[in-house]
Structures are given as C-alpha cells and as structure tokens.
Coordinates of C-alpha atoms in Angstrom, one line a residue:
M1 CA 23.3 1.1 19.3
K2 CA 23.5 3.1 16.1
Q3 CA 22.3 6.3 17.7
T4 CA 24.7 6.4 20.8
L5 CA 27.6 5.7 18.3
A6 CA 26.7 8.7 16.5
V7 CA 26.4 10.8 19.6
L8 CA 29.8 9.5 20.4
I9 CA 31.4 10.7 16.9
Q10 CA 29.2 14.1 17.1
Q11 CA 30.8 14.7 20.5
A12 CA 34.8 14.0 19.3
L13 CA 33.7 16.2 16.2
E14 CA 32.8 19.4 18.5
T15 CA 35.6 18.8 20.4
L16 CA 38.2 19.1 16.9
K17 CA 36.1 21.9 16.0
S18 CA 36.7 23.8 19.6
E19 CA 40.4 22.9 19.3
G20 CA 40.8 24.7 15.5
I21 CA 41.1 21.1 13.9
L22 CA 37.9 21.5 12.2
D23 CA 36.1 24.5 10.7
K24 CA 32.9 25.2 13.1
N25 CA 30.5 25.3 10.3
L26 CA 30.9 21.9 9.4
A27 CA 28.3 19.8 9.9
P28 CA 28.6 16.5 7.8
K29 CA 26.1 13.7 7.8
I30 CA 27.3 10.6 10.2
N31 CA 27.2 7.3 8.4
I32 CA 27.7 4.3 10.4
E33 CA 27.2 1.0 9.0
R34 CA 27.5 -2.3 10.7
G35 CA 30.6 -4.7 9.9
R36 CA 30.3 -7.4 7.8
D37 CA 32.9 -9.5 10.1
P38 CA 33.2 -9.0 13.5
Q39 CA 37.1 -9.3 13.7
Y40 CA 37.3 -6.0 11.8
G41 CA 34.9 -4.6 14.3
D42 CA 30.5 -4.3 14.9
F43 CA 30.7 -1.0 13.4
A44 CA 32.4 1.1 11.2
T45 CA 31.8 4.8 9.7
N46 CA 34.4 6.6 6.9
L47 CA 34.0 9.7 8.4
A48 CA 37.8 10.5 8.5
L49 CA 37.5 10.1 4.8
M50 CA 34.9 12.4 4.3
L51 CA 36.4 15.0 6.0
A52 CA 40.1 15.1 4.9
K53 CA 40.0 17.6 2.4
P54 CA 38.1 20.1 4.3
A55 CA 40.0 19.4 7.0
Q56 CA 43.0 19.7 4.8
L57 CA 44.6 16.4 6.4
Q58 CA 45.3 12.4 5.4
P59 CA 42.3 10.8 6.3
R60 CA 44.3 8.5 8.7
V61 CA 45.4 11.6 10.8
L62 CA 41.9 13.0 10.9
A63 CA 41.2 9.4 12.1
E64 CA 43.4 9.5 14.8
K65 CA 42.5 12.7 15.7
L66 CA 38.9 11.8 15.7
V67 CA 39.7 8.7 17.9
Q68 CA 41.6 10.5 20.5
A69 CA 39.0 12.7 21.0
L70 CA 36.0 10.5 21.2
P71 CA 34.5 10.3 25.0
E72 CA 34.7 7.2 27.4
S73 CA 31.8 5.2 26.9
A74 CA 31.0 1.4 28.8
L75 CA 29.3 0.7 25.2
V76 CA 32.7 0.7 23.5
H77 CA 35.2 -2.0 24.2
K78 CA 37.9 -1.1 21.5
V79 CA 38.4 1.6 18.5
E80 CA 40.8 0.6 15.6
I81 CA 41.6 2.2 12.5
A82 CA 41.8 0.6 9.7
G83 CA 42.8 0.6 5.9
P84 CA 43.1 4.6 4.3
G85 CA 40.9 6.1 7.4
F86 CA 37.9 3.7 8.1
I87 CA 37.4 4.3 12.0
N88 CA 35.9 0.5 13.3
F89 CA 34.1 0.1 16.7
F90 CA 34.0 -3.0 18.5
I91 CA 31.0 -3.0 21.0
N92 CA 31.3 -4.2 24.8
S93 CA 29.6 -8.1 25.2
D94 CA 27.6 -6.5 28.1
A95 CA 26.3 -3.9 26.1
Q96 CA 24.4 -6.1 24.0
Y97 CA 22.1 -7.6 26.4
K98 CA 20.8 -4.7 27.1
I99 CA 18.6 -5.2 23.9
I100 CA 16.4 -8.0 25.6
A101 CA 15.3 -5.4 28.2
A102 CA 14.7 -2.6 25.6
I103 CA 12.6 -5.9 23.9
H104 CA 10.0 -6.8 26.9
T105 CA 10.1 -3.6 28.2
Q106 CA 8.6 -1.6 25.0
G107 CA 6.7 -4.7 23.7
R108 CA 4.9 -4.0 19.9
E109 CA 6.5 -0.8 19.6
F110 CA 10.2 -2.3 19.6
G111 CA 11.9 -0.9 16.5
L112 CA 9.8 1.9 16.1
S113 CA 10.8 5.5 15.8
K114 CA 10.0 9.1 14.8
V115 CA 12.9 9.7 11.9
G116 CA 9.7 11.2 9.8
A117 CA 9.4 13.7 12.0
G118 CA 5.5 14.0 10.8
K119 CA 6.0 14.6 7.6
K120 CA 3.0 14.0 5.3
I121 CA 3.0 11.2 2.7
Q122 CA 0.6 10.0 0.2
V123 CA 1.1 6.4 -1.2
E124 CA -0.9 5.9 -3.9
F125 CA -1.2 2.1 -5.1
V126 CA -3.0 -0.4 -6.5
S127 CA -5.8 1.6 -8.8
A128 CA -6.7 -1.0 -11.1
N129 CA -9.4 -0.1 -13.3
P130 CA -13.1 -1.4 -12.2
T131 CA -13.4 -3.3 -15.0
G132 CA -12.9 -6.4 -13.6
P133 CA -12.3 -8.5 -10.0
L134 CA -8.6 -7.9 -8.9
H135 CA -6.5 -10.7 -10.6
V136 CA -3.0 -12.1 -9.3
G137 CA -1.1 -9.3 -10.9
H138 CA -2.8 -6.6 -8.9
G139 CA -1.6 -8.2 -5.8
R140 CA 2.0 -7.6 -6.2
G141 CA 1.2 -4.1 -6.1
A142 CA -1.0 -4.3 -3.5
A143 CA 1.0 -6.1 -1.0
Y144 CA 4.0 -3.5 -1.5
G145 CA 2.2 -0.5 -1.5
A146 CA 0.5 -1.6 2.0
V147 CA 3.8 -2.8 3.6
V148 CA 5.6 0.3 2.2
A149 CA 3.2 2.8 3.8
D150 CA 3.0 0.8 7.2
L151 CA 7.1 0.6 7.2
L152 CA 6.7 4.2 6.9
T153 CA 4.0 5.1 9.4
A154 CA 6.3 2.9 11.7
V155 CA 9.3 5.4 11.5
G156 CA 7.0 8.4 11.9
F157 CA 5.3 9.2 9.1
E158 CA 2.3 10.7 8.5
V159 CA 1.0 8.1 5.8
H160 CA -2.4 8.7 3.6
R161 CA -3.3 6.0 1.5
E162 CA -5.1 6.3 -1.8
Y163 CA -6.8 4.3 -4.2
Y164 CA -7.2 6.3 -7.9
V165 CA -10.3 5.4 -9.4
N166 CA -10.9 5.7 -12.4
D167 CA -14.5 5.8 -13.2
A168 CA -14.6 7.6 -16.3
G169 CA -13.1 7.5 -20.1
R170 CA -13.9 4.5 -22.7
Q171 CA -12.7 1.4 -20.4
M172 CA -15.8 2.6 -18.2
D173 CA -18.0 2.5 -21.1
I174 CA -16.7 -0.4 -22.4
L175 CA -17.6 -2.1 -19.4
A176 CA -21.0 -0.7 -19.3
V177 CA -21.9 -1.7 -23.2
S178 CA -20.7 -5.1 -22.1
I179 CA -23.0 -5.7 -18.9
W180 CA -25.9 -4.5 -21.0
L181 CA -25.7 -6.8 -23.9
R182 CA -25.5 -10.0 -21.5
Y183 CA -28.5 -7.6 -19.8
L184 CA -30.4 -7.9 -23.1
Q185 CA -29.2 -12.1 -23.4
A186 CA -30.7 -12.1 -20.3
C187 CA -34.4 -10.2 -21.4
G188 CA -33.9 -13.2 -24.5
E189 CA -32.6 -10.7 -26.8
E190 CA -29.8 -12.7 -29.6
V191 CA -27.1 -10.4 -29.6
T192 CA -23.8 -11.6 -30.7
F193 CA -21.3 -10.8 -27.9
P194 CA -18.3 -8.3 -29.3
S195 CA -14.7 -9.5 -29.4
N196 CA -13.7 -6.2 -27.8
A197 CA -15.7 -6.3 -24.7
Y198 CA -15.4 -7.8 -21.3
K199 CA -16.3 -11.5 -21.2
G200 CA -15.1 -12.6 -17.7
E201 CA -18.4 -14.5 -15.9
Y202 CA -18.2 -11.9 -13.4
I203 CA -20.4 -9.4 -17.0
R204 CA -23.1 -12.4 -16.8
E205 CA -23.7 -12.7 -13.1
I206 CA -23.6 -8.7 -13.0
A207 CA -26.1 -8.6 -16.2
C208 CA -28.7 -11.3 -14.6
K209 CA -28.6 -9.4 -11.1
L210 CA -29.6 -6.3 -13.1
H211 CA -32.1 -8.4 -15.0
H212 CA -33.3 -9.9 -11.6
N213 CA -33.8 -6.1 -9.8
I214 CA -35.4 -3.9 -12.9
Q215 CA -36.5 -6.9 -15.4
N216 CA -37.1 -5.8 -19.1
E217 CA -36.8 -1.5 -18.0
Y218 CA -33.5 -1.5 -19.9
R219 CA -34.5 -3.8 -22.9
H220 CA -34.7 -2.4 -26.3
P221 CA -34.9 -5.0 -29.6
A222 CA -31.7 -6.4 -30.9
N223 CA -32.1 -5.3 -34.4
L224 CA -32.7 -1.8 -32.9
V225 CA -29.3 -2.1 -31.0
L226 CA -27.5 -3.9 -33.8
E227 CA -28.5 -1.8 -37.3
D228 CA -26.3 -0.3 -39.1
I229 CA -23.2 -1.4 -36.5
P230 CA -20.1 -2.1 -38.0
A231 CA -18.5 -5.4 -38.3
D232 CA -16.6 -6.8 -35.5
E233 CA -13.4 -8.2 -36.3
I234 CA -14.7 -11.8 -36.4
D235 CA -16.5 -11.1 -39.4
G236 CA -13.8 -9.1 -41.1
G237 CA -14.5 -5.7 -39.8
D238 CA -13.2 -3.6 -37.0
K239 CA -12.9 -4.4 -33.6
E240 CA -12.5 -1.3 -32.0
Q241 CA -15.4 0.7 -34.6
H242 CA -17.6 -2.0 -33.5
I243 CA -17.4 -1.6 -29.9
D244 CA -16.8 2.5 -30.4
A245 CA -20.0 2.1 -32.5
L246 CA -22.0 0.6 -29.7
I247 CA -20.6 2.3 -26.9
S248 CA -22.4 5.5 -29.2
R249 CA -25.8 3.1 -29.8
T250 CA -26.3 2.2 -26.0
K251 CA -26.2 5.6 -25.0
D252 CA -28.4 6.8 -27.4
L253 CA -31.1 4.1 -26.5
L254 CA -31.0 4.4 -22.8
G255 CA -30.5 8.2 -22.6
S256 CA -30.6 9.4 -19.0
E257 CA -30.6 5.9 -17.9
Y258 CA -27.2 5.4 -19.1
R259 CA -25.1 7.0 -16.8
D260 CA -27.1 5.0 -14.1
L261 CA -26.3 1.8 -15.6
L262 CA -22.4 2.9 -15.6
Q263 CA -22.9 3.6 -12.0
I264 CA -24.6 0.1 -11.6
S265 CA -21.7 -1.6 -13.0
L266 CA -19.3 0.6 -11.7
N267 CA -20.3 0.3 -8.2
D268 CA -20.6 -3.9 -8.3
I269 CA -17.1 -3.6 -9.2
L270 CA -15.6 -1.3 -6.9
T271 CA -17.6 -3.3 -4.0
D272 CA -16.1 -6.3 -4.9
I273 CA -12.7 -5.1 -5.3
K274 CA -12.4 -2.8 -1.4
L275 CA -13.9 -6.1 0.2
D276 CA -11.1 -8.1 -1.7
L277 CA -8.3 -5.6 -0.6
A278 CA -10.1 -5.8 2.5
E279 CA -9.5 -9.4 3.1
F280 CA -5.9 -8.9 1.9
G281 CA -5.4 -6.6 5.0
L282 CA -5.7 -3.5 3.1
E283 CA -7.3 0.2 4.3
Y284 CA -7.1 3.3 2.5
Q285 CA -8.1 7.3 3.7
K286 CA -9.4 7.6 0.6
W287 CA -10.8 6.3 -3.0
F288 CA -10.3 9.1 -4.9
S289 CA -12.8 9.6 -8.1
E290 CA -11.8 10.5 -11.6
R291 CA -15.1 11.1 -12.3
S292 CA -15.3 14.1 -9.8
L293 CA -12.3 15.7 -11.8
M294 CA -13.9 15.9 -14.4
D295 CA -17.6 16.8 -12.8
S296 CA -15.1 19.7 -10.7
G297 CA -13.9 21.2 -13.6
A298 CA -10.1 20.4 -12.4
I299 CA -9.1 18.7 -15.7
Q300 CA -10.0 22.0 -18.0
A301 CA -9.0 24.3 -15.5
V302 CA -5.7 22.5 -15.8
L303 CA -5.7 22.5 -19.5
D304 CA -6.6 26.0 -19.9
K305 CA -3.4 26.7 -17.7
L306 CA -1.2 24.8 -20.0
Q307 CA -3.0 26.8 -22.9
I308 CA -1.7 30.3 -21.1
G309 CA 1.5 28.9 -20.5
G310 CA 2.2 28.1 -24.5
F311 CA 2.1 24.3 -24.1
L312 CA -0.7 23.3 -25.6
Y313 CA -1.3 23.1 -29.5
Q314 CA -3.8 21.6 -32.3
Q315 CA -2.9 19.0 -34.7
D316 CA -5.2 16.1 -36.3
G317 CA -8.3 17.6 -35.0
A318 CA -6.8 16.5 -31.6
T319 CA -5.2 18.8 -28.9
W320 CA -1.7 18.0 -27.9
F321 CA 0.9 19.1 -24.7
A322 CA 4.3 19.3 -25.7
S323 CA 5.6 17.5 -23.0
S324 CA 8.7 16.9 -25.7
K325 CA 10.0 19.7 -24.5
L326 CA 10.1 19.0 -21.2
G327 CA 12.2 15.8 -20.8
D328 CA 9.5 13.2 -22.8
E329 CA 10.2 11.5 -25.5
K330 CA 7.2 12.8 -27.6
D331 CA 4.6 15.2 -27.3
R332 CA 1.0 14.1 -26.1
V333 CA -1.9 13.9 -26.5
V334 CA -4.5 15.8 -24.0
V335 CA -8.0 15.9 -25.8
R336 CA -9.1 13.8 -28.6
E337 CA -10.5 14.5 -32.1
N338 CA -14.1 13.8 -30.6
G339 CA -13.6 16.0 -27.8
Q340 CA -12.9 13.6 -25.4
M341 CA -10.0 14.0 -22.4
T342 CA -7.6 11.4 -22.1
Y343 CA -6.9 9.8 -19.5
F344 CA -3.2 12.0 -19.5
A345 CA -5.1 15.1 -19.2
S346 CA -7.2 13.2 -16.3
D347 CA -3.6 12.2 -14.6
I348 CA -2.6 15.5 -14.5
A349 CA -5.4 17.0 -13.3
Y350 CA -5.1 13.8 -10.1
H351 CA -1.2 14.8 -9.3
V352 CA -1.9 18.6 -8.5
D353 CA -4.8 17.5 -7.0
K354 CA -2.5 15.5 -4.7
L355 CA 0.0 18.8 -4.5
E356 CA -2.9 21.4 -3.8
R357 CA -3.7 19.1 -0.4
G358 CA -0.3 19.7 1.3
F359 CA 1.3 16.8 0.6
E360 CA 5.2 17.1 1.4
E361 CA 6.0 14.1 -0.9
I362 CA 3.6 11.9 -3.2
I363 CA 4.5 7.6 -4.1
N364 CA 2.9 6.4 -7.0
I365 CA 3.3 3.1 -6.9
W366 CA 2.9 2.0 -10.9
G367 CA 3.0 -1.5 -13.0
A368 CA 6.6 -2.0 -14.4
D369 CA 4.8 -1.2 -17.8
H370 CA 3.8 2.4 -16.5
H371 CA 7.9 3.7 -16.6
G372 CA 7.0 5.6 -20.0
Y373 CA 4.6 7.5 -18.0
I374 CA 6.8 9.1 -15.7
P375 CA 8.4 11.8 -17.6
R376 CA 4.9 13.1 -19.1
I377 CA 3.3 13.5 -15.9
R378 CA 6.9 14.7 -14.6
A379 CA 6.6 17.6 -18.1
A380 CA 3.2 18.0 -16.9
L381 CA 4.1 19.4 -13.3
I382 CA 7.3 21.8 -14.8
A383 CA 5.1 23.7 -17.1
L384 CA 2.7 24.3 -14.4
G385 CA 5.5 24.8 -12.2
L386 CA 5.0 22.6 -9.1
D387 CA 7.4 20.9 -7.5
V388 CA 8.3 18.2 -9.0
D389 CA 10.6 16.6 -6.4
K390 CA 8.0 16.1 -4.5
L391 CA 6.6 13.3 -6.8
K392 CA 8.6 9.7 -6.2
V393 CA 7.4 6.6 -8.9
L394 CA 7.6 2.8 -7.5
L395 CA 7.9 0.6 -9.9
V396 CA 6.6 -3.0 -9.2
Q397 CA 6.8 -6.1 -11.9
F398 CA 3.9 -8.1 -12.3
A399 CA 4.1 -11.3 -10.6
V400 CA 4.0 -14.8 -13.0
L401 CA 2.4 -17.1 -11.7
Y402 CA 2.8 -21.1 -12.6
R403 CA 1.0 -24.0 -12.1
G404 CA 4.3 -27.2 -12.8
D405 CA 5.6 -25.4 -15.5
E406 CA 2.6 -24.2 -17.2
Q407 CA 2.4 -20.6 -16.9
V408 CA -1.1 -19.1 -16.4
K409 CA -2.1 -16.6 -19.0
M410 CA -4.2 -13.7 -17.7
S411 CA -6.7 -11.2 -19.6
T412 CA -8.8 -9.4 -17.9
R413 CA -11.2 -8.6 -21.0
S414 CA -11.3 -12.0 -22.5
G415 CA -12.0 -13.0 -18.7
D416 CA -9.0 -15.6 -18.2
Y417 CA -7.2 -14.7 -15.3
V418 CA -6.5 -16.3 -11.9
T419 CA -8.2 -13.8 -9.5
L420 CA -6.3 -12.1 -6.2
R421 CA -9.0 -14.3 -4.2
A422 CA -8.8 -17.3 -5.5
L423 CA -5.1 -17.0 -5.0
R424 CA -5.5 -16.1 -1.5
A425 CA -8.3 -19.1 -0.8
E426 CA -5.3 -21.3 -2.2
I427 CA -2.3 -20.6 -0.5
G428 CA -4.2 -17.8 2.0
K429 CA -2.9 -14.5 2.9
D430 CA -0.3 -15.1 4.8
A431 CA 1.6 -16.6 2.1
A432 CA 0.1 -14.4 -0.7
R433 CA 2.0 -11.0 1.2
F434 CA 4.8 -13.1 1.9
F435 CA 5.9 -13.9 -1.6
Y436 CA 4.9 -10.7 -3.3
V437 CA 7.1 -8.5 -1.6
M438 CA 10.0 -11.1 -0.8
R439 CA 12.4 -9.4 -3.7
K440 CA 12.6 -6.3 -4.7
S441 CA 9.7 -4.6 -6.6
E442 CA 11.4 -4.0 -9.8
Q443 CA 12.6 -7.5 -10.2
H444 CA 10.7 -10.2 -11.9
L445 CA 8.6 -12.6 -9.7
D446 CA 7.6 -16.0 -10.3
F447 CA 5.1 -17.0 -8.1
D448 CA 5.8 -20.6 -7.1
L449 CA 2.3 -21.6 -6.2
K450 CA 3.2 -25.3 -4.8
L451 CA 6.1 -23.8 -2.6
A452 CA 3.8 -21.3 -0.9
T453 CA 1.8 -24.4 0.3
E454 CA 4.4 -26.4 1.4
K455 CA 4.3 -27.3 5.2
S456 CA 8.4 -27.0 5.2
N457 CA 11.1 -25.4 6.3
D458 CA 11.7 -24.6 2.1
N459 CA 8.8 -22.4 2.7
P460 CA 10.0 -19.0 3.6
V461 CA 6.6 -17.7 5.0
Y462 CA 6.1 -21.2 7.0
Y463 CA 9.4 -21.5 8.1
V464 CA 9.0 -17.4 10.0
Q465 CA 6.1 -18.1 11.2
Y466 CA 7.3 -21.6 12.9
A467 CA 10.2 -19.5 14.7
H468 CA 7.0 -17.6 16.8
A469 CA 4.9 -21.2 17.2
R470 CA 8.1 -22.6 18.5
V471 CA 8.7 -20.0 21.4
C472 CA 5.3 -20.3 22.0
S473 CA 5.5 -24.3 22.5
V474 CA 8.6 -23.8 24.5
F475 CA 6.5 -21.8 26.9
R476 CA 3.3 -24.4 26.9
Q477 CA 5.8 -26.7 27.9
L478 CA 6.8 -24.7 30.2
A479 CA 3.6 -24.5 31.9
E480 CA 3.2 -28.6 31.3
K481 CA 5.8 -28.9 33.8
D482 CA 4.6 -26.7 36.0
L483 CA 7.5 -24.2 35.8
A484 CA 7.1 -20.4 35.9
W485 CA 9.0 -18.0 34.3
D486 CA 10.8 -15.8 36.3
S487 CA 11.7 -12.5 34.0
I488 CA 13.9 -10.4 36.8
L489 CA 15.8 -13.5 37.6
G490 CA 16.0 -14.0 34.0
M491 CA 17.4 -10.1 33.4
Q492 CA 20.2 -10.7 35.9
Q493 CA 21.8 -13.5 34.5
L494 CA 22.1 -12.7 30.9
Q495 CA 25.7 -13.3 31.4
L496 CA 24.9 -16.8 31.1
L497 CA 23.9 -16.0 27.4
T498 CA 27.3 -16.9 26.2
A499 CA 26.9 -19.8 23.5
D500 CA 27.5 -18.9 19.8
S501 CA 24.2 -19.0 18.9
E502 CA 22.5 -17.2 21.8
I503 CA 25.3 -13.9 21.3
K504 CA 24.2 -14.6 17.4
L505 CA 20.4 -14.0 18.4
L506 CA 21.6 -11.3 20.4
T507 CA 23.1 -9.3 17.3
M508 CA 20.2 -10.0 15.5
L509 CA 18.0 -8.6 17.8
N510 CA 20.2 -5.4 17.9
Q511 CA 19.8 -5.2 14.6
Y512 CA 15.8 -5.0 14.0
P513 CA 15.5 -1.2 14.4
E514 CA 18.1 -0.2 11.8
V515 CA 16.7 -2.7 9.5
L516 CA 13.2 -1.8 10.1
Q517 CA 14.3 1.9 9.5
R518 CA 16.4 1.3 6.4
S519 CA 13.5 -0.7 5.1
A520 CA 11.0 2.0 5.0
L521 CA 13.8 4.5 4.3
Q522 CA 14.4 2.9 0.9
Y523 CA 11.1 1.5 -0.1
E524 CA 12.5 -2.1 0.2
P525 CA 10.3 -4.5 2.1
H526 CA 12.2 -7.1 1.1
Q527 CA 14.5 -6.3 3.4
L528 CA 12.9 -6.9 6.4
I529 CA 11.7 -10.3 5.1
H530 CA 15.5 -11.1 4.5
Y531 CA 16.3 -10.4 8.2
L532 CA 13.3 -12.3 9.5
R533 CA 14.0 -15.1 7.6
E534 CA 17.6 -14.7 8.7
L535 CA 16.5 -14.1 12.7
A536 CA 13.9 -17.3 12.0
Q537 CA 17.4 -19.7 11.2
T538 CA 19.5 -18.6 13.6
F539 CA 16.6 -18.9 16.3
H540 CA 15.7 -22.7 15.0
T541 CA 19.9 -23.4 15.2
Y542 CA 19.5 -22.0 18.5
Y543 CA 16.6 -24.4 19.7
N544 CA 17.7 -27.5 18.0
A545 CA 21.2 -27.3 19.6
H546 CA 20.2 -26.1 23.4
Q547 CA 17.3 -27.4 26.0
F548 CA 15.8 -24.2 27.6
L549 CA 14.1 -25.6 30.4
V550 CA 16.8 -27.1 32.2
A551 CA 17.4 -27.6 35.7
E552 CA 18.9 -24.4 36.8
P553 CA 16.8 -21.1 37.2
E554 CA 19.3 -18.6 36.8
L555 CA 20.3 -20.2 33.1
R556 CA 16.7 -21.2 32.0
N557 CA 15.5 -17.9 32.8
A558 CA 18.1 -16.4 31.1
R559 CA 17.6 -18.3 27.7
L560 CA 13.7 -17.9 28.6
N561 CA 14.2 -14.4 28.2
L562 CA 16.8 -14.3 24.8
I563 CA 13.4 -16.2 23.4
M564 CA 10.6 -14.2 24.6
A565 CA 12.9 -11.2 22.8
T566 CA 13.0 -13.1 20.0
K567 CA 9.2 -14.3 19.3
Q568 CA 8.7 -10.4 20.0
V569 CA 10.4 -8.9 17.1
L570 CA 9.4 -11.9 14.7
A571 CA 5.7 -10.2 15.0
N572 CA 6.9 -7.2 15.2
G573 CA 8.2 -7.7 11.9
L574 CA 5.5 -10.2 10.3
N575 CA 2.9 -7.6 11.8
L576 CA 4.7 -4.7 9.3
L577 CA 4.3 -7.4 6.8
G578 CA 0.3 -7.7 7.0
I579 CA 1.0 -11.5 8.2
D580 CA -0.2 -13.1 10.9
A581 CA 2.8 -14.7 14.0
P582 CA 0.5 -17.9 15.2
E583 CA 1.4 -19.3 18.3
S584 CA 1.0 -23.3 17.0
M585 CA 1.3 -24.7 13.7

C-alpha cells in the first residue's frame, strides 16, 4: 500500500517539476506513515512541509498543488490536507480486500522484500567465551541475533552469521588448568582446587572423561604441581597470582601436551555450545577462531601498522594504543608486560579481517556491559584508515531470571548458574525465544518463568500460537461437517466482510509487510512481536464474536479466506522469530 502511494506521489512531484514549480534536481525521500486514527486518514505524508522551503511556498499551498497533481487511483477514496500541510490519504475500502488474494498467492513468501538489494552484511552474535555451557544470560543475545539476521534476510540482505571463538588467552589457560586439576583428583592426587578456577560440574565431567580416555598419561605428583606456588586467597594470598603460577607450572610440567589438553578442553565445551545453539534454532556460516589470528600473524601485522602510524607507545613495560586521541576515554594496553597480547589486540585484528572480507556492513551484537568497548574499537579502525561507519554495534541487556521473588544469581566461574539448555527444558524453545525478544534489546528484561509456562491468554507466546491453532481447528470442524472450502467463491464475495473485527483484521494484514521491513531495518524484533500479539488479539475477538461455518456458502467461504490469510501471516511471523506455529494446542 505504501509503495503504491509513493508511486502516485512521485508522479505528482514530476508533474510539479515539469510545470517549474519544483526544481528538476530535487530528489526527496518520500515518507509515508500509517495514520493513528482512521478518521484522519489511513496514511499521511509530510512531503509538503519538507519541500516548502526549497519551493519557496507555504506548506499548505504546496500541499494543495501536490494533491491537484496526484493521478487518479482506484486505491484512493479521498485526499485531505491537515494542519500545517500534512497530506492524508483515505484508502478505498474495496482495496483492502486485495490483500487476501496476495497472501493466498504468495503464501510463505508474503511480506518478504528486496529492499536490501543483496547488500552483504555480517552479523556476529553470542561469541561467549568457550569456558563453560551457555547460560540464560547468553540466551537473549542468541535469540536477538538470530532474529535480527533472519529479518535482514527476509528483506533482501545477504547475511553472514558468525560466532567469534575466544580460544586464546588467559581465560582458556584457566579453563585448561581447572580441568587438569580435576583430572589429577580423578587420578587420586590430593590437590586443593583454586578459588579462581572454573568450578562447574561440567569441569569435573570433562576431567573424568579425560581420565577415562588417557588414564595417567597427564598425571604428575601433587607435591610437584604445588611446590612453591604462591598462596591462594583463602590462605591469605592473592588469587590472581596463585592461578597464574599454576598456569605456568601446568605448562612446564605438560610441555607439548599442554596444547593438547587445551584443545581437548576447547573441543568438548565448543561442541556442547554448538549443539546447544542448534537446538535453540541457531545456525552460523562461520565459527571464527581467535587463535587463527595469532597463528597467522594477523594480530602482529595490525600492531605493526599502528606502530608505523605512531599510535603505539611503551609504558611500564607494556605496549599501549593511544586511543584517547581518537575518541576513547583513555589509552588501552595491546601487549602486556609479559609479552602476551590482550583480547583488545585480537579484537582489532578480527575487525580488520571482517572489513577485508568485503562486508558492506558489520553488525556486532554485544552485551550491554561492553558499551565502553565501542569507542576503543572505533578508534582502532580510524587509526588504521578503515571505514568505521561500516561498523554497527547493537547492545543487549542481560536477562535476569526469577524464581518467584528470588533472583537467580549466575557466575560462570563458580558454576552457580542456570544453563540455556535447562531453561529450554523447563519452558521450551518457543517461549524462550519469544520472551527474549519481546522487548527492546537495550531494555532490562526480567524473565518470568511462571508466566512463560502458563497455558493462558496471559502468556503472550501461547496467545499468539493459540490463534494459529484455532484457525486450524475451524478447518478440522469444516471437514467433520462434510463441508468444503471454496476459496474461489470466497474471493468473489469478500465484500460481505463488513463487521468491525473483519475490517480490523484486513487492516492488520495489510500492515504486515511494512512491520516486517521496519523491524528489520531498525533491528527491532519486538515490533514484530507486538504486531503478532495485536493480530492474535484481533483474531480472537473475531472468533468469539462470529460464527465462521455459517449456512450461507458465500459468507462462509469469504470468512474462511480471511482467517486462512490470518493463519498464514501468523505462521510467517512466528517462523521469522524461530517459533513453531502449532496446528493444535
């Protein structure tokens, strides 16, 4: 509908240009918004206000000229000028019926568009450190990233989904040491577990599996492992020094076997993460290894470029990037005093790699706690002479899980957290994905487990799915009554759909393509959620107020066409959210 109106307005603009009223070089963006109150029109444009100054005319005067130049269209019932110069369009009621035929014809492709024109976009999301199973905090970024990527695909972008695997650095070392110490305990060695190690039960399970596979191959005496190791925090020492000393001792004792231990630990956890996300409905085109940047020399190459550009300096034995000169609040370390490269150095190289792969836009979906990380990445790209405008960072607030009035605290290191897998087992994939994206990503989200499992109208995902199932039940009843659905007859009698709830449904169905496009381009899946909830509510109201399987075949088939179109749009929207559209509930 909007596209058709835009064509009419463009033709009016060309007419005014040919008459010398408007400059021939004017190429304004035509904004058309759906009216909030039908009595003031179905759609409106502010074009006259936008062009009044270059046209040197009062907005209402220009609006009148635009209206006079509009071509005749069976779509438009009337056009009015309101306020300082808004142009309001009233759509011919018969035109709304055409949406049913379009939905029936296009089916699962209804609402899709090519507005993205094949533009290549990379979406990187989740990218949680492979140091343990994913927890409910990761789930929101997973659901949001997956839906954003699918929405962009639906409107014509070529989307590349990527997970950045932090498989290098200190956290991986702590993981390997944690598993090795549990392995030694499984061998019978008496070693005290560090306060700063990973303590989850999954660590013990991986260690026991390792012991089962290799027996005592990695075993070393406990006294040799702990000899001269600085005291842990519980013994009055420093937990960081304690764990760092254990990392160094582990590497010394295992030698070349340390890398094997690290790879075994990584493979086990990463395999679990991949399976977990697949069961949550996520697919990636690439799992990108941080270690590959180190092994290929990409990180050092980037640091060399920054050095040549004069953006690195030495201080306190470390190498610093002068990011404060380029918009960051302070300078950042890229190489520590011990010669180890920081995560930030890896991230610079990773973003350079992204841009070198030819993506026209790169979207990072990060937790809200990474907000301060954005300026330093942008500073690095500017320093390297890269197009920083290609980078878009979308922030996601972590979801807070409640059981009753008690918040569930989560810590990956302590192992005290609820996994994403456990959440799905309790409430199901559909409820989890729906609840995760039903608010703006940057808004706080309290996850109500009780509501998510209710089979009632108060549960939003149940309410939407139930609308789809109800349509299916109508067609089952149709078969039970030995009646047939004559869609052709129904198409010929759509003018019989005059009830308020029928007109509201038609209006809602007409809105779906624009809601889908807006949700995609604004990276806001919650807009699609709100639409589906309103569409479901409109259908339930219609269902409760009217009989569909009436005696008159003309009215019966017209109504069946309408609810079948409603079912299709519900299914299309749910599918884009990665949620099932059940036929019975």
